[in-house]
XYZ file of C-alpha atoms in Angstrom:
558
model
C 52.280 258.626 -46.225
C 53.117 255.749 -48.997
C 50.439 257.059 -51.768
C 52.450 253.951 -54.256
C 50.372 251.182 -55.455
C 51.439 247.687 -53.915
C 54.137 246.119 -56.507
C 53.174 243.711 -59.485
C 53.310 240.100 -58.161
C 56.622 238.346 -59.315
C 56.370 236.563 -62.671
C 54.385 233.305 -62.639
C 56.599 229.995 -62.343
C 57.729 228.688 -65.819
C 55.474 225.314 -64.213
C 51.966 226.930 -64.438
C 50.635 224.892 -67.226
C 52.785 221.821 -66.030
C 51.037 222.252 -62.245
C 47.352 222.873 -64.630
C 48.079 219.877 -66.295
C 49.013 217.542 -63.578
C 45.778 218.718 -61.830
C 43.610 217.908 -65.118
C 45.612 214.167 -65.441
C 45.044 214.035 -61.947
C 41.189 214.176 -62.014
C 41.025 211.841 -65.229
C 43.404 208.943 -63.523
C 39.917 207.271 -62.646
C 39.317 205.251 -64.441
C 35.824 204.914 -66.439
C 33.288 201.688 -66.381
C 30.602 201.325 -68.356
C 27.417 198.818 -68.257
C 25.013 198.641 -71.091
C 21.835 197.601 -70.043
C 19.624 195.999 -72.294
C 15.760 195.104 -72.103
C 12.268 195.638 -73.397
C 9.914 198.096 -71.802
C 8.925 197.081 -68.304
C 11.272 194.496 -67.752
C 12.431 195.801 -64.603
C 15.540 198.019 -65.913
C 14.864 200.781 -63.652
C 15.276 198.823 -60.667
C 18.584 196.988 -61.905
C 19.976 200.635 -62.887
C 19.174 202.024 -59.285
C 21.068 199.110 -57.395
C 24.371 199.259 -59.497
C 24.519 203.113 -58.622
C 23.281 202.376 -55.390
C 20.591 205.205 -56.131
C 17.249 205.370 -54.956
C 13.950 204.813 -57.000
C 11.391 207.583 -57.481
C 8.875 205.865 -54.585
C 5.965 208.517 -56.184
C 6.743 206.842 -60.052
C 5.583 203.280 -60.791
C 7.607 201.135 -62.984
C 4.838 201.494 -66.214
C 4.575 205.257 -66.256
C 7.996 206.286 -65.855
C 9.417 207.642 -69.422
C 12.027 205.699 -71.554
C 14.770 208.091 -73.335
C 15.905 206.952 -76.650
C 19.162 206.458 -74.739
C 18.975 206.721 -70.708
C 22.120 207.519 -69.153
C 23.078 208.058 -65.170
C 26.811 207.477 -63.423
C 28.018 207.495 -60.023
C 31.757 206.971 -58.604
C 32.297 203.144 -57.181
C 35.073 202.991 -54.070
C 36.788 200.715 -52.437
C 35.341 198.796 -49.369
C 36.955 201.237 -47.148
C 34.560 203.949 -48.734
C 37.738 205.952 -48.969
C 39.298 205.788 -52.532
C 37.669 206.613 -55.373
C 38.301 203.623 -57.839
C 36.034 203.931 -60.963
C 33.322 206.244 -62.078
C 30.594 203.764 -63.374
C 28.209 204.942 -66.479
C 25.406 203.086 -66.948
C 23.346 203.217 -70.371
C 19.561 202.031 -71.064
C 17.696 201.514 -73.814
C 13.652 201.282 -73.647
C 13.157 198.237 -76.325
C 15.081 196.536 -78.972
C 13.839 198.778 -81.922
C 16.630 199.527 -84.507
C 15.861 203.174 -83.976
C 17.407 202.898 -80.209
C 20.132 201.118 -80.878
C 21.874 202.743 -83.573
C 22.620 205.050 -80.802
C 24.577 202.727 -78.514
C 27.848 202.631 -81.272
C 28.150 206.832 -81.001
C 28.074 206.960 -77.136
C 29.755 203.384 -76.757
C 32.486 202.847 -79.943
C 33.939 199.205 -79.337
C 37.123 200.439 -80.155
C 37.434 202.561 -76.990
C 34.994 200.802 -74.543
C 35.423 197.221 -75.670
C 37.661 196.360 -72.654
C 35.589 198.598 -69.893
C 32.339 197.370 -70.874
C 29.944 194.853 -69.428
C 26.744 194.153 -70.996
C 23.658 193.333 -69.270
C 20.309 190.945 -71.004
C 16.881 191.908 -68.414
C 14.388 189.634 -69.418
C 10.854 189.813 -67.558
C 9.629 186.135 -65.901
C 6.243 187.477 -66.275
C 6.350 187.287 -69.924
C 8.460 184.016 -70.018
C 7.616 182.903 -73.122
C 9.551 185.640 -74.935
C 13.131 184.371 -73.862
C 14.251 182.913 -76.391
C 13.484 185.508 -78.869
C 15.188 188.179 -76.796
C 18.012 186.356 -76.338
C 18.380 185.981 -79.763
C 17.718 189.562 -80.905
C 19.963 190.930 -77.901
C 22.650 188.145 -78.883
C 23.147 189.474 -82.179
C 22.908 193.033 -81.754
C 26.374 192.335 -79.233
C 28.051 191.255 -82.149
C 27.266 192.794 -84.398
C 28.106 195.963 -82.070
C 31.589 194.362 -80.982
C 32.664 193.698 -84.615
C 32.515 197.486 -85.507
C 34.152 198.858 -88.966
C 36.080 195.588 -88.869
C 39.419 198.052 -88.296
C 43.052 196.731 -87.518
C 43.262 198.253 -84.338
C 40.193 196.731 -83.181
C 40.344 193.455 -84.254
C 43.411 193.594 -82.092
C 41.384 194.922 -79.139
C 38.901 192.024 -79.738
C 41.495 189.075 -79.786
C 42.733 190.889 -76.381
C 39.485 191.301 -75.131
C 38.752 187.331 -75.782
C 42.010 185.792 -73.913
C 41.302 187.888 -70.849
C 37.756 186.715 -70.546
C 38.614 182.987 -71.972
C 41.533 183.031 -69.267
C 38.549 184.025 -66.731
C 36.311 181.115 -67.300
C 39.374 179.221 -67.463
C 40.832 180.224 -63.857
C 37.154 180.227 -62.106
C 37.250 178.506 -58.882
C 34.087 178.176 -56.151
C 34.724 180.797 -53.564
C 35.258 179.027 -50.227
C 37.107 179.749 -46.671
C 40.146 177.453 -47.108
C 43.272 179.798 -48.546
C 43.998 179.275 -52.076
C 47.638 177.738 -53.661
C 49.656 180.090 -55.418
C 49.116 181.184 -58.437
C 52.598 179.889 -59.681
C 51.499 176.409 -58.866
C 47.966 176.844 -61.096
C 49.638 178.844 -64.094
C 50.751 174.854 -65.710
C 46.880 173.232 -64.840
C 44.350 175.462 -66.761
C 42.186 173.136 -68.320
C 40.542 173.694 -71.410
C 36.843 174.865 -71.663
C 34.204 172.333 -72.153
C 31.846 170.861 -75.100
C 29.497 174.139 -75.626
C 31.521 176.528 -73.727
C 32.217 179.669 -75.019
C 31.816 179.041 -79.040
C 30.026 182.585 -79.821
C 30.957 185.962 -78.443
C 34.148 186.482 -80.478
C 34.901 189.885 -78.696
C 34.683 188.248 -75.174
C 31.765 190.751 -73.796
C 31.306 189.896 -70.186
C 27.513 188.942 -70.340
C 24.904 188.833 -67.330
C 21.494 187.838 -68.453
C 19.305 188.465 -65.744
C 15.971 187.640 -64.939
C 13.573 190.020 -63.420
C 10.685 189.416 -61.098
C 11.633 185.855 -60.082
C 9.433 185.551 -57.193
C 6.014 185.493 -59.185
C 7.315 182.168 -60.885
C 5.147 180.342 -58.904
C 1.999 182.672 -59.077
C -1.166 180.296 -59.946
C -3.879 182.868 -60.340
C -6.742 182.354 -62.128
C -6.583 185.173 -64.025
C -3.533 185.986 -65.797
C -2.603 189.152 -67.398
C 0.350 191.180 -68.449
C 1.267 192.412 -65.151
C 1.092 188.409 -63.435
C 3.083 185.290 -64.131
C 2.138 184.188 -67.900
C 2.940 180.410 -66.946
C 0.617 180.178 -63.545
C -2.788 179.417 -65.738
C -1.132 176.646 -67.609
C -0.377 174.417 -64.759
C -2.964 175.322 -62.439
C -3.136 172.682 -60.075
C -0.327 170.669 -61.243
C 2.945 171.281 -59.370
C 5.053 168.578 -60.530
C 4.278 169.620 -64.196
C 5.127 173.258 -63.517
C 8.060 172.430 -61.697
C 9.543 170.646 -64.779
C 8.605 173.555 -66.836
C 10.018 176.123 -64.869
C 13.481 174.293 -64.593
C 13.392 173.181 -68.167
C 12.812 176.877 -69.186
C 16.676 177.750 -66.364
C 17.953 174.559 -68.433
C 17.539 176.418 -71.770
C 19.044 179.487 -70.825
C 21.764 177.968 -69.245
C 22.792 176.226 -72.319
C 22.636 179.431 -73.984
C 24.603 181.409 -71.867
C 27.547 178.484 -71.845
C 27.658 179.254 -75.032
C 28.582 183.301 -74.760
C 30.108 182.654 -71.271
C 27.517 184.785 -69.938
C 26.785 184.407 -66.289
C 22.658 183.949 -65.584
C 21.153 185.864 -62.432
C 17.494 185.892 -61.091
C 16.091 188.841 -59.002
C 13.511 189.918 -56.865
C 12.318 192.833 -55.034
C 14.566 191.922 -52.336
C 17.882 194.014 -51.855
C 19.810 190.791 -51.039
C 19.352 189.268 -54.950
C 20.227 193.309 -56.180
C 23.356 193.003 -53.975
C 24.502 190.207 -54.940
C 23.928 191.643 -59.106
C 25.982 194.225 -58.110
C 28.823 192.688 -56.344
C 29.388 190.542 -59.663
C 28.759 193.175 -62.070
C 31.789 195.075 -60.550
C 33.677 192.293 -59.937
C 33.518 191.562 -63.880
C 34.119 195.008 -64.882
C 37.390 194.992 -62.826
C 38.887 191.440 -64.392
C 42.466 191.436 -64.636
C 44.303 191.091 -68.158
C 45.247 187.401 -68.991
C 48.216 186.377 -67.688
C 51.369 186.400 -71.028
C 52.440 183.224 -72.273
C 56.229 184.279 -72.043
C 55.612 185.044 -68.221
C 53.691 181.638 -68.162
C 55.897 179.336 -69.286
C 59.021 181.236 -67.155
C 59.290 180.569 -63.648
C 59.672 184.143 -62.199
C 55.991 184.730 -62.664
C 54.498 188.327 -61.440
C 52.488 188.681 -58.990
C 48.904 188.304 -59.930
C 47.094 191.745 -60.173
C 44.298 191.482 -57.570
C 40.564 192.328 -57.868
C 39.249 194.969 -55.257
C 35.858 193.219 -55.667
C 35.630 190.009 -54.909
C 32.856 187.928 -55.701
C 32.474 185.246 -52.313
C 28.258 184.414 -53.299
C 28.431 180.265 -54.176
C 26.724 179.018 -57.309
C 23.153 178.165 -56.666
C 21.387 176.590 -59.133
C 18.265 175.497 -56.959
C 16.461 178.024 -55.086
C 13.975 179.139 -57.999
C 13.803 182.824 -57.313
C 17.802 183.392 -56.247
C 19.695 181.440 -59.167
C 23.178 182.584 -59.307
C 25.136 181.226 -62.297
C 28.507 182.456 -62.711
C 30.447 182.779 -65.526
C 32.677 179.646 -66.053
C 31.156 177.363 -63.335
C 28.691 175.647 -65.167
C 29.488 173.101 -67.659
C 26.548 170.422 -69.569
C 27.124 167.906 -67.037
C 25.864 170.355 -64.610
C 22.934 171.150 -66.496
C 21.340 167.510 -67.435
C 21.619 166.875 -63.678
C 18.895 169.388 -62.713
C 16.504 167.726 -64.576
C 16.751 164.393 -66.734
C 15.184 164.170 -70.510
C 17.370 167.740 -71.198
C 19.816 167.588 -74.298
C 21.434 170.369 -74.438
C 23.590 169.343 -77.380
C 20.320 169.349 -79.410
C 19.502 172.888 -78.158
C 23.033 174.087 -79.255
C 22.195 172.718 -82.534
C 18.335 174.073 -82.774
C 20.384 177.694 -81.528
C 22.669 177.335 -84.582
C 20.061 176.510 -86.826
C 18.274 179.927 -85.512
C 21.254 182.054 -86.058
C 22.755 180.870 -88.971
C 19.609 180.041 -91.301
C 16.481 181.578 -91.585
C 13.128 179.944 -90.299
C 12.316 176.711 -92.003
C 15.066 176.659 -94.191
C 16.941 173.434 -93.121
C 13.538 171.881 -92.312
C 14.766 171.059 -88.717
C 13.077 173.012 -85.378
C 14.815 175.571 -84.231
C 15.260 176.740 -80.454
C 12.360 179.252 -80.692
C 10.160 176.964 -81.934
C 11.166 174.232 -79.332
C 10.917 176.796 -77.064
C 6.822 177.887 -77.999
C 6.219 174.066 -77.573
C 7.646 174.036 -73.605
C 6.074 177.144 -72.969
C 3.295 178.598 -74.307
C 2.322 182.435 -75.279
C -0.250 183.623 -73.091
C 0.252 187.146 -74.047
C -2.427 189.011 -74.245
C -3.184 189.218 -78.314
C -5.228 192.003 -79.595
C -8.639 191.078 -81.305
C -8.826 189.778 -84.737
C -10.014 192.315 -87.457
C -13.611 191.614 -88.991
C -13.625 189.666 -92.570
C -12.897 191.958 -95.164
C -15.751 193.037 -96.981
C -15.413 193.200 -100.990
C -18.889 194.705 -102.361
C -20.324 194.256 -105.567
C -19.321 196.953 -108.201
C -22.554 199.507 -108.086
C -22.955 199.010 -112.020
C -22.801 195.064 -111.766
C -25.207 195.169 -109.140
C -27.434 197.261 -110.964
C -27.353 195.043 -113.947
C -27.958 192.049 -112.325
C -31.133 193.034 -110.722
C -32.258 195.070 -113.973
C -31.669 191.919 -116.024
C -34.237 190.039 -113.007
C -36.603 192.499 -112.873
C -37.397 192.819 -116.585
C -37.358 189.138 -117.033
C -40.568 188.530 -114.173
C -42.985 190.988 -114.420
C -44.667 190.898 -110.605
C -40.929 191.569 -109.795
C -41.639 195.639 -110.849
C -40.608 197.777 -107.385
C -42.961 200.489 -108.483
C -45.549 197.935 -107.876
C -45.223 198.125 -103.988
C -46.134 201.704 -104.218
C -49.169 201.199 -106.922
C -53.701 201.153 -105.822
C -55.217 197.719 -105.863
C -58.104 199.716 -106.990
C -56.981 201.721 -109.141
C -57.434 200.448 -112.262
C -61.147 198.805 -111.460
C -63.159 202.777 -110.433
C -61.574 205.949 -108.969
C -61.600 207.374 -105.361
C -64.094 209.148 -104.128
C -61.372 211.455 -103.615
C -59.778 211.392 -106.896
C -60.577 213.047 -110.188
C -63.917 213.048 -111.308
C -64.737 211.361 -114.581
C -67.763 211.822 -116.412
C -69.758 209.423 -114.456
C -69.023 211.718 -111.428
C -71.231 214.523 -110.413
C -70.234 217.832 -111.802
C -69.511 220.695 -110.266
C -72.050 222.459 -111.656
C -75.038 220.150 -110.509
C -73.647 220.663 -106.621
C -74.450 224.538 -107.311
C -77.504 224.010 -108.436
C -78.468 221.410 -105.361
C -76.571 224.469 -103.291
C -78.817 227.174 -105.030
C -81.988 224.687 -104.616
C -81.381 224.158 -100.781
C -82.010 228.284 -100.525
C -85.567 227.731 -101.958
C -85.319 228.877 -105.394
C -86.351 226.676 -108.361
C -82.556 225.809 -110.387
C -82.925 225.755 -114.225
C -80.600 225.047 -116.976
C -78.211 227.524 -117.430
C -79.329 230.413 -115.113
C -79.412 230.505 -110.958
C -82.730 232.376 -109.641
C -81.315 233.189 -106.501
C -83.983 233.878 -103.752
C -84.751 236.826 -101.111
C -82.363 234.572 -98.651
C -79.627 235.059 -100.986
C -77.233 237.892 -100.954
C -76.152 239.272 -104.018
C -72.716 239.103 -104.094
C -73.652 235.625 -103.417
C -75.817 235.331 -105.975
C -73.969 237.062 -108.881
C -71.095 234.171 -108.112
C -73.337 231.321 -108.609
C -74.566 233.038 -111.553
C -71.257 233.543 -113.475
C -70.157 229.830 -112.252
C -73.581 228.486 -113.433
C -73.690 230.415 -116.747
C -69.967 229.980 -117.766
C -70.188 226.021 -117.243
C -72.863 223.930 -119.314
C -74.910 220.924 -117.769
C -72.974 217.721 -118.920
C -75.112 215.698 -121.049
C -75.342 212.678 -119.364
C -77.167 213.868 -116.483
C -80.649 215.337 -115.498
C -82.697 216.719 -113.093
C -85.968 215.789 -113.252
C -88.043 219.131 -112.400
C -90.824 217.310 -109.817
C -89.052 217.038 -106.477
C -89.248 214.256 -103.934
C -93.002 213.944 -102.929
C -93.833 216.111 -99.875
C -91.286 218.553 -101.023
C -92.121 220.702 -103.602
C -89.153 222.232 -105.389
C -86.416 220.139 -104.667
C -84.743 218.015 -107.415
C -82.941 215.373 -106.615
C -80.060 214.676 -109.014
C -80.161 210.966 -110.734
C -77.810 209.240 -113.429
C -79.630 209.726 -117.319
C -80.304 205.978 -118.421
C -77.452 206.947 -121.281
C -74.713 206.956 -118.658
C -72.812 203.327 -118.413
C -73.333 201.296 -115.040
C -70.144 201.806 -113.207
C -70.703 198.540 -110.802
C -71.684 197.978 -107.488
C -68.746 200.411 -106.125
C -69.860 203.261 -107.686
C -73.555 202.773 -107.434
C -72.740 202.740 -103.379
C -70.618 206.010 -103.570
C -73.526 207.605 -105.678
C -76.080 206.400 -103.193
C -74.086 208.214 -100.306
C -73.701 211.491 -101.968
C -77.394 211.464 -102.791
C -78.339 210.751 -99.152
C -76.339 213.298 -98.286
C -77.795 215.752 -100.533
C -81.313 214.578 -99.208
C -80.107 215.572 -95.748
C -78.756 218.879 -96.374
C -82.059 219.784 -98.161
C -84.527 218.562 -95.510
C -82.246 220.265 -93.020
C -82.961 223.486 -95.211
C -86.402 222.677 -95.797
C -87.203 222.802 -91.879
C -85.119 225.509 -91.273
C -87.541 227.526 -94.053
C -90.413 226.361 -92.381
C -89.487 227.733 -89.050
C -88.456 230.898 -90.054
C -91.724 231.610 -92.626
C -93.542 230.829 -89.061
C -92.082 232.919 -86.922
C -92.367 235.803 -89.349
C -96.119 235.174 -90.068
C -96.509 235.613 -86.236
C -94.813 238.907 -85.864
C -96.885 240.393 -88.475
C -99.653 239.662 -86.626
C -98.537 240.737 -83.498
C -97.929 244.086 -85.762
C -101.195 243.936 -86.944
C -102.735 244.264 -83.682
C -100.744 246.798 -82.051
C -101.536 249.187 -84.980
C -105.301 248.194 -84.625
């Protein structure tokens, strides 16, 4: 029985890191695409990104809610129309709105140095906010520039003046797709002819541009009510076609003119796949551009063979259907665009965009394109409300002073007044305090004392058998510790009928306090009068009753 292990494998080839290698090269021979798409928040990006990767939408997420990265990213592999070769790997970035704070991240992911020549940029503007075109464009516009021109570096100025010929040679060499074969190339390298007034003066890095307009088919929505998610340009026109025609082509008549300028191609979309297909078919066919052909090879007559583009782009220019526009890059020319509709300069709109660019607002005193533009259509955005007036009170110490200095000089101006008795300085209440034309207290004691049947003298209470003596003692300390004011007495006779029961009067020393106060005296004396006849027939009835019951004694005993 062989116990031995099985033998070490042989040495590995002295090509193990050559075959590694290979395989690594291998996998990074595709070659990389990228397409930077640019837009505000729901301007329709989502869709665009999903039908150049051929991806589907999330059918459960609707356009508003889904959530914008500070930098959106998602890539899928392109191949050829055999679906058999693999020919790029396209990357596709997003940004959710023009903010500075977004796109200072483009430059890190994206250096023009590296992905100047691979990189197509894409403008989404939204046709239900039309009246925001021109200002996107403008901010958008810049920000490509500004992006392509980098640190300014050697190397890729060099890139950029390479990048330029190619896509100058493009717009140059466009011809109409059609079914007839085409001449050789040999034949055409001697007849370029150069670009046209307004063609291609901005876009020094040669950027292949698509601006591309979103939402197309609610151009001609004419509802009543208009709001963000609806045409903004339906309620101005309401009920007059003609008039909204003209706008509507005026408004593909200034972006036209703009992108001859960048020699930027201009594409309207709707929700159906056909207009989507067609954006992508172009969008690859830019990306995959040939170089520009060299001027030694040009002007020798053994010229290579032309390197050909897997995607062609066969879709014809159509610059009248309102919701399919297709514009490519290096077809259209000014000519072209005064035809659609006459009254349209665009020389004057190059101008009013050079004003825009190059000088701030209202410094050369001419209009420039944005404010041409608010004039053909207007902003029906929906504007929050205005803030109330600003309210600036009156320093609390002013304000105090100014009413003190009122008040003091007009007397019947005194607040306290509001709060002060009509009466009160003419006789007192009847609630008040008593003065000394009031009854005392001691005088009600003795009218109390008098109502039990006992005769009431000056400063002592004879309290009667009716009385108790706790009772009595009280009356007797309040009577004896309080003297009889001299201003009144109590006459001893009684009223007549009534024998022992005073009845209290004013002394004819005591001032006449007016018809008031004789009335309030009056009703305390009635009711004095009252509470003593009550008493005096309540006396009676009991002095009765017990006169009676002694009898009755007297004759039981008998």
């Amino acid at each position: 029985m062989d116990n031995s292990r099985p033998s070490s494998p042989d040495t590995p080839p002295q090509d193990l890191w050559s075959s590694i290698l290979d395989s690594v090269s291998s996998s990074r021979s595709i070659p990389s695409k990228q397409v930077l798409v640019l837009g505000q928040s729901s301007s329709g990006k989502s869709t665009i990104v999903s039908a150049l990767l051929q991806k589907p939408l999330e059918d459960n997420v609707k356009e508003d809610q889904r959530s914008d990265f500070a930098l959106g990213y998602d890539w899928a592999d392109i191949r050829d129309d055999a679906d058999e070769d693999t020919l790029a790997r396209l990357s596709v970035y997003t940004v959710p709105s023009s903010a500075p704070s977004y796109t200072a991240l483009l430059p890190h992911f994206l250096p023009p140095r590296a992905a100047l020549p691979h990189t197509l940029v894409m403008i989404v503007l939204d046709w239900t906010r039309p009246w925001t075109f021109v200002e996107e464009l403008e901010t958008w516009m810049q920000w490509i520039e500004k992006w392509a021109k980098g640190d300014g570096a050697r190397d890729l100025e060099i890139a950029r003046e390479e990048n330029r010929e190619r896509w100058q040679a493009h717009l140059q060499h466009y011809t109409e797709p059609s079914a007839e074969p085409l001449p050789a190339t040999s034949t055409l390298s001697n007849t370029v002819l150069p670009l046209g007034p307004g063609t291609f003066t901005h876009n020094a890095a040669g950027v292949p541009i698509i601006v591309t307009c979103t939402k197309a088919d609610l151009i001609d929505e004419g509802s009543a009510g208009i709001g963000a998610g609806s045409s903004g340009m339906g309620a101005m026109v309401k009920g007059k076609g003609g008039e909204w025609e003209e706008r509507t082509d005026g408004v593909m008549q200034v972006l036209r003119t703009i992108c001859l300028k960048y020699g930027a191609a201009l594409f309207y979309t709707t929700p159906l796949p056909q207009t989507l297909q067609n954006l992508r078919q172009y969008t690859l066919h830019l990306l995959f551009t040939p170089p520009a052909p060299s001027l030694a090879f040009t002007a020798s007559t053994d010229a290579p063979a032309p390197v050909r583009n897997p995607f062609s782009f066969q879709q014809k220019p159509n610059p009248l259907d309102r919701d399919k526009i297709v514009i490519p890059a290096g077809w259209d020319s000014w000519g072209k665009i005064t035809v659609l509709r006459e009254g349209f300069d665009p020389k004057s709109w190059g101008e009013a965009w050079e004003r825009d660019i190059e000088y701030a607002e209202g410094e050369t005193g001419e209009p420039g394109a944005k404010k041409l533009y608010s004039m053909l259509v207007l902003d029906n955005s929906v504007k929050p409300p205005p803030l109330p007036p600003f309210n600036n009170p009156i320093p609390e110490q002013q304000f105090l002073a100014k009413n003190f200095d009122e008040n003091s000089k007009k007397a019947d101006r005194d607040p306290r007044g509001a709060f002060r008795n009509p009466n009160e300085s003419v006789a007192a209440g009847v609630v008040g305090p008593m003065g000394s034309s009031s009854f005392n207290l001691p005088n009600v004691e003795r009218a109390l004392t008098e109502m039990e049947g006992t005769p009431a003298t000056v400063g002592a209470v004879p309290l009667g058998s009716s009385v108790s003596g706790d009772a009595a003692r009280r009356l007797q300390g309040r009577t004896a510790a309080r003297a009889p004011p001299a201003n009144l007495a109590v006459p001893p006779a009684g009223i007549p009928g009534r024998s022992g029961v005073p009845s209290p009067t004013l002394s004819s020393a005591s001032p006449s306090p007016g018809g008031e106060k004789t009335e309030n005296h009056e009703m305390l004396h009635n009711f004095f009068q009252d509470l003593l006849r009550r008493s005096k027939n309540t006396a009676s009835a009991t002095g009765t009753n017990g006169a009676a019951n002694g009898a009755e004694k007297d004759a039981g005993s008998s």
